């Protein structure tokens, strides 16, 4: 087939990139080779627009065993235990086919974790939809939630936490990010680096079909009106087969048969084989006629680019084939030696002994393009927002408005569709600030949470970037965990647009500053660009997934109030920042101003002090204050426990809305047994913590003295109704 | 009275069936497992099984064309995922 | 007491039930579905999960497996058999238990803690509970909507074969407390000889205070005391 | 050679379809919800929907009667839960 300009364009390659290919090959590529270049050089696989910025992120730390660059990050949680985790986007496929898109997103991230030798122990997700009134939203929400549940429930890994948000910026481009967390022993971590020449390259798992051919390039292109018409063959997930693959892989990993292992994710056989060879600085030769195929007459091009799910590539030690084959046969999975490692440093593709394609590995990997794209700084918006001009609103009305809004409604409609309990180590299920998963057979646990704040990031990206790291950090603190490391999924618009690239660069700058200060390194992540339609880009939506350690599970903390007549203390200073707040958005439809500032020094001090109080067993419950401010945090603590509160009006004369709805950062509410109050206050003072005594807990009523008094059951009903009526 | 009413209703009702099948090339995990099981149960002469959905729909109309049009709408609105499935309508 | 847990491809609560049985001092072993014989056991457990992906109908394919024939033999010989969730579905597919489990009435997977009431405490599975005791137990299923014909329903009632019913916190059998639409709020049933119990709720998830509560323990202790 | 072989194979293959439906008095939660949803979407002329399963089966045989017998066996052995479901076989 002659390579025309049209074909090059259809492969998402720019003219200069094609010239570069010709130069690297010293000839024209054939069609198969072109397909392979296009798969490896697209944004999704090559990170060509993001790399120069990503390398600024802090990736080292005393707990880090493996930072970015492998299938997933690995941290040391003491004893001989290691935690493996990563987050990944599946935005584009989920918009086209929500159930399968979300399901295969979960399947993909699980493979990233168990390829490294870890048994997955928890799933999380961050999902963003368009406006609830948009005609597509309901169907997408339904499909995505049942897809996430469908996969996780079937394979038997609990889905324990996440976030769900609605905003019109996602009307035509939803976000579906899935995170998986696994556990392994420190001496049982598997990597993707090939070693040795003449070693068997083995294909295991499902057969290859014509699924999602060019999925990776699709994820790297903007949608236009025709995308829905084009409807590329979507991948269908098969969680049952994945369960078998998981068990078979873990069984084979018990000894040292495996030299290297890599799942077939985006760009399937191509990227898995190239990555293993590239990391080992070796060549690889594949005999494509051996690839197990689902359909007749599949071409080498289709085999190399298929994104069929539930497949892996393994490089085996000499003489281990029989042993390995037996295991995969036991689990009824395909097991075929399809090639070998070579010293040629080339990817050689043969079909019935004819060479169909031959490309130097470095041309596909290290020599893939890298762009330092132009970007512009975000300008500080000048118009100062004048709070005095707003119509008066009653505290109670504003509270109810927020609690009944889609973004703040109780998420049990979603979380009840996920099996959160399977594996019987879920100490804290969805509904609190972070989920807690016990390490099997031990008295320690990890806490996990995912967070994003697209509004903040849009209005001022560098502050937004800092804020999400801090919010995520706080969520772990609030359940008594020491935050250890994060993974991140960077969902942005078109990087060829200077403003978007600016949002990207500045968000990363913010993330970096916060991570460095909090000693909270990034160990894995994923970038998803081109989220937008017809030049409309989504708000910058970096998502942070954090993991923390709970050394001893004597008393897990959550945000449910524990008893009557205990004291409530607000940690951190309240200034009443309403810019970009949920109060303005839900009550006045105003989206204005700067996001709240982050003071990293206070952030760290507040968090560490709370952690110490928890360790001393002085805290009954804790909740961080985020979107919606103090009053929302208090009402959540009340609703989850059905215990009321009686809050005094602030002593200083101030605007009540600012006080109760302000979104100042670095704050928490903690519940303290009265008998410990003196000790706690003393501790707070010696640690230089700013705090306010808020009031006490009481039966039945959510009360702000002299302002409002509501039955908690009514509050709860209002908070629950939105999803059930949608 | 009641019977008469029911008879009237019956008269103005048409029955359709819809079969929904996965598009060619789309993975059918169910069919795969069912085929394996049957082969293991000794049914070796089976070559392939694909699983789909089946609906019986009663529509209030006397006009077959109109009925078909409505069933088509039902299919495209809800029953069928056009991205991975095909469907066929039959008058019963 | 010796117990055997049958493991099918796609079972995923096998580890959980094994942990529970071992914690309760059963001498337990896992039996892989390709085995053709069962070791001598006092209790056979078919765990929850998605055997064979629950493709076709939940439990259907496992119901045809080789090992299930052995389970049927043992059950007919009087061995105690407990099917939890997918295990219940499998038992109905084999005919060891009457009736069937349809999709939840809201067509969604449901995972949450629900209340169930012990409606018969005179069996080997329930003697350590009080009659009418209300338990809080986790459910996690797509197809838990128990259905059976009138005839069999009569038999279930007459012979006292209903093991548990969904109820509210106070033990009232109401429609709101029925999570999945099961006929007469049925959450679990026995066979005529009451040596087989199938139930949708997961007692093995309720044996550890750190995780949930301990309402499931008495089911296992009843078996031990038998 | 290979082609000839494939041609032979083709000749000796028969295609059947099977529709499996819930028995009349068995509750069909799926159909009910589907009907409700469609009614809410404004399709008021729908009277009833019942959902079932559909299979396409390729059998290696030249003999229609034998084929049908085998398909029947497949149905009763696995595809159909005779307690709650009915089925129908069609030659395609
Ligand atoms: N899609 C989802 N999947 C799982 N859990 C979710 C999802 N969306 C929200 N949740 C859970 O609902 C609770 C409330 O979410 P959110 O308000 O975002 O919490 P926070 O502000 O503390 O991060 C959390 O426990 C969260 O884990
Ligand atoms: Mg929080």
PDB file of C-alpha atoms in Angstrom, chain D:
ATOM      1  CA  UNK D   1      -6.121 -27.761   0.033  1.00  0.00           C
ATOM      2  CA  UNK D   2      -6.886 -25.517   2.938  1.00  0.00           C
ATOM      3  CA  UNK D   3      -9.581 -23.713   0.967  1.00  0.00           C
ATOM      4  CA  UNK D   4     -11.192 -26.925  -0.088  1.00  0.00           C
ATOM      5  CA  UNK D   5     -11.259 -27.969   3.520  1.00  0.00           C
ATOM      6  CA  UNK D   6     -12.926 -24.764   4.566  1.00  0.00           C
ATOM      7  CA  UNK D   7     -15.506 -25.137   1.831  1.00  0.00           C
ATOM      8  CA  UNK D   8     -16.322 -28.601   3.067  1.00  0.00           C
ATOM      9  CA  UNK D   9     -16.680 -27.304   6.540  1.00  0.00           C
ATOM     10  CA  UNK D  10     -19.026 -24.644   5.350  1.00  0.00           C
ATOM     11  CA  UNK D  11     -21.226 -27.090   3.589  1.00  0.00           C
ATOM     12  CA  UNK D  12     -21.680 -29.253   6.621  1.00  0.00           C
ATOM     13  CA  UNK D  13     -22.663 -26.497   8.999  1.00  0.00           C
ATOM     14  CA  UNK D  14     -26.218 -25.575   9.921  1.00  0.00           C
ATOM     15  CA  UNK D  15     -27.266 -22.437  11.708  1.00  0.00           C
ATOM     16  CA  UNK D  16     -30.040 -22.341  14.266  1.00  0.00           C
ATOM     17  CA  UNK D  17     -31.422 -19.681  16.470  1.00  0.00           C
ATOM     18  CA  UNK D  18     -32.912 -20.162  19.890  1.00  0.00           C
ATOM     19  CA  UNK D  19     -35.123 -17.738  21.732  1.00  0.00           C
ATOM     20  CA  UNK D  20     -35.507 -18.191  25.454  1.00  0.00           C
ATOM     21  CA  UNK D  21     -38.300 -16.425  27.273  1.00  0.00           C
ATOM     22  CA  UNK D  22     -39.481 -16.344  30.851  1.00  0.00           C
ATOM     23  CA  UNK D  23     -42.592 -18.399  31.525  1.00  0.00           C
ATOM     24  CA  UNK D  24     -45.791 -16.428  31.699  1.00  0.00           C
ATOM     25  CA  UNK D  25     -46.243 -16.411  35.446  1.00  0.00           C
ATOM     26  CA  UNK D  26     -42.624 -15.612  36.229  1.00  0.00           C
ATOM     27  CA  UNK D  27     -41.913 -12.065  37.225  1.00  0.00           C
ATOM     28  CA  UNK D  28     -39.788 -10.241  34.658  1.00  0.00           C
ATOM     29  CA  UNK D  29     -38.147  -7.396  36.601  1.00  0.00           C
ATOM     30  CA  UNK D  30     -36.090  -6.400  33.622  1.00  0.00           C
ATOM     31  CA  UNK D  31     -39.012  -6.101  31.268  1.00  0.00           C
ATOM     32  CA  UNK D  32     -40.914  -4.126  33.866  1.00  0.00           C
ATOM     33  CA  UNK D  33     -38.168  -1.591  34.362  1.00  0.00           C
ATOM     34  CA  UNK D  34     -37.606  -1.281  30.638  1.00  0.00           C
ATOM     35  CA  UNK D  35     -41.296  -0.653  30.120  1.00  0.00           C
ATOM     36  CA  UNK D  36     -41.360   1.971  32.860  1.00  0.00           C
ATOM     37  CA  UNK D  37     -38.355   3.740  31.481  1.00  0.00           C
ATOM     38  CA  UNK D  38     -39.818   3.837  28.013  1.00  0.00           C
ATOM     39  CA  UNK D  39     -43.134   5.102  29.288  1.00  0.00           C
ATOM     40  CA  UNK D  40     -41.266   7.847  31.103  1.00  0.00           C
ATOM     41  CA  UNK D  41     -39.510   8.658  27.876  1.00  0.00           C
ATOM     42  CA  UNK D  42     -42.920   9.358  26.399  1.00  0.00           C
ATOM     43  CA  UNK D  43     -43.564   6.072  24.586  1.00  0.00           C
ATOM     44  CA  UNK D  44     -47.050   5.735  25.987  1.00  0.00           C
ATOM     45  CA  UNK D  45     -48.434   3.330  23.397  1.00  0.00           C
ATOM     46  CA  UNK D  46     -46.298   0.485  24.680  1.00  0.00           C
ATOM     47  CA  UNK D  47     -48.393  -2.097  26.449  1.00  0.00           C
ATOM     48  CA  UNK D  48     -45.895  -4.682  27.466  1.00  0.00           C
ATOM     49  CA  UNK D  49     -42.303  -5.730  27.053  1.00  0.00           C
ATOM     50  CA  UNK D  50     -40.793  -9.007  28.052  1.00  0.00           C
ATOM     51  CA  UNK D  51     -37.124  -9.671  27.819  1.00  0.00           C
ATOM     52  CA  UNK D  52     -35.482 -12.932  26.943  1.00  0.00           C
ATOM     53  CA  UNK D  53     -32.340 -14.332  25.447  1.00  0.00           C
ATOM     54  CA  UNK D  54     -31.344 -15.083  21.917  1.00  0.00           C
ATOM     55  CA  UNK D  55     -28.701 -17.485  20.686  1.00  0.00           C
ATOM     56  CA  UNK D  56     -27.209 -18.181  17.305  1.00  0.00           C
ATOM     57  CA  UNK D  57     -25.775 -21.644  17.140  1.00  0.00           C
ATOM     58  CA  UNK D  58     -23.613 -23.190  14.414  1.00  0.00           C
ATOM     59  CA  UNK D  59     -23.726 -26.945  14.375  1.00  0.00           C
ATOM     60  CA  UNK D  60     -21.519 -29.272  12.393  1.00  0.00           C
ATOM     61  CA  UNK D  61     -23.993 -31.438  10.563  1.00  0.00           C
ATOM     62  CA  UNK D  62     -25.746 -31.745   7.240  1.00  0.00           C
ATOM     63  CA  UNK D  63     -28.915 -33.168   8.606  1.00  0.00           C
ATOM     64  CA  UNK D  64     -31.496 -30.692   9.775  1.00  0.00           C
ATOM     65  CA  UNK D  65     -33.264 -33.169  12.017  1.00  0.00           C
ATOM     66  CA  UNK D  66     -30.063 -34.202  13.679  1.00  0.00           C
ATOM     67  CA  UNK D  67     -29.109 -30.567  14.037  1.00  0.00           C
ATOM     68  CA  UNK D  68     -32.376 -29.729  15.692  1.00  0.00           C
ATOM     69  CA  UNK D  69     -32.008 -32.631  18.051  1.00  0.00           C
ATOM     70  CA  UNK D  70     -28.598 -31.424  19.081  1.00  0.00           C
ATOM     71  CA  UNK D  71     -29.771 -27.868  19.586  1.00  0.00           C
ATOM     72  CA  UNK D  72     -32.572 -29.186  21.745  1.00  0.00           C
ATOM     73  CA  UNK D  73     -30.030 -31.042  23.819  1.00  0.00           C
ATOM     74  CA  UNK D  74     -27.947 -27.870  24.156  1.00  0.00           C
ATOM     75  CA  UNK D  75     -30.987 -26.003  25.352  1.00  0.00           C
ATOM     76  CA  UNK D  76     -32.041 -28.490  27.931  1.00  0.00           C
ATOM     77  CA  UNK D  77     -28.549 -29.193  29.146  1.00  0.00           C
ATOM     78  CA  UNK D  78     -27.509 -25.631  29.672  1.00  0.00           C
ATOM     79  CA  UNK D  79     -29.076 -22.721  27.884  1.00  0.00           C
ATOM     80  CA  UNK D  80     -32.512 -22.901  29.402  1.00  0.00           C
ATOM     81  CA  UNK D  81     -33.633 -23.061  32.993  1.00  0.00           C
ATOM     82  CA  UNK D  82     -36.730 -25.125  32.426  1.00  0.00           C
ATOM     83  CA  UNK D  83     -38.178 -24.170  35.775  1.00  0.00           C
ATOM     84  CA  UNK D  84     -38.713 -20.589  34.728  1.00  0.00           C
ATOM     85  CA  UNK D  85     -38.014 -20.433  31.015  1.00  0.00           C
ATOM     86  CA  UNK D  86     -39.488 -21.624  27.719  1.00  0.00           C
ATOM     87  CA  UNK D  87     -37.615 -21.862  24.460  1.00  0.00           C
ATOM     88  CA  UNK D  88     -38.121 -22.057  20.738  1.00  0.00           C
ATOM     89  CA  UNK D  89     -35.733 -23.305  18.062  1.00  0.00           C
ATOM     90  CA  UNK D  90     -35.579 -21.912  14.537  1.00  0.00           C
ATOM     91  CA  UNK D  91     -33.583 -23.000  11.565  1.00  0.00           C
ATOM     92  CA  UNK D  92     -31.761 -20.002  10.063  1.00  0.00           C
TER      93      UNK D  92
END
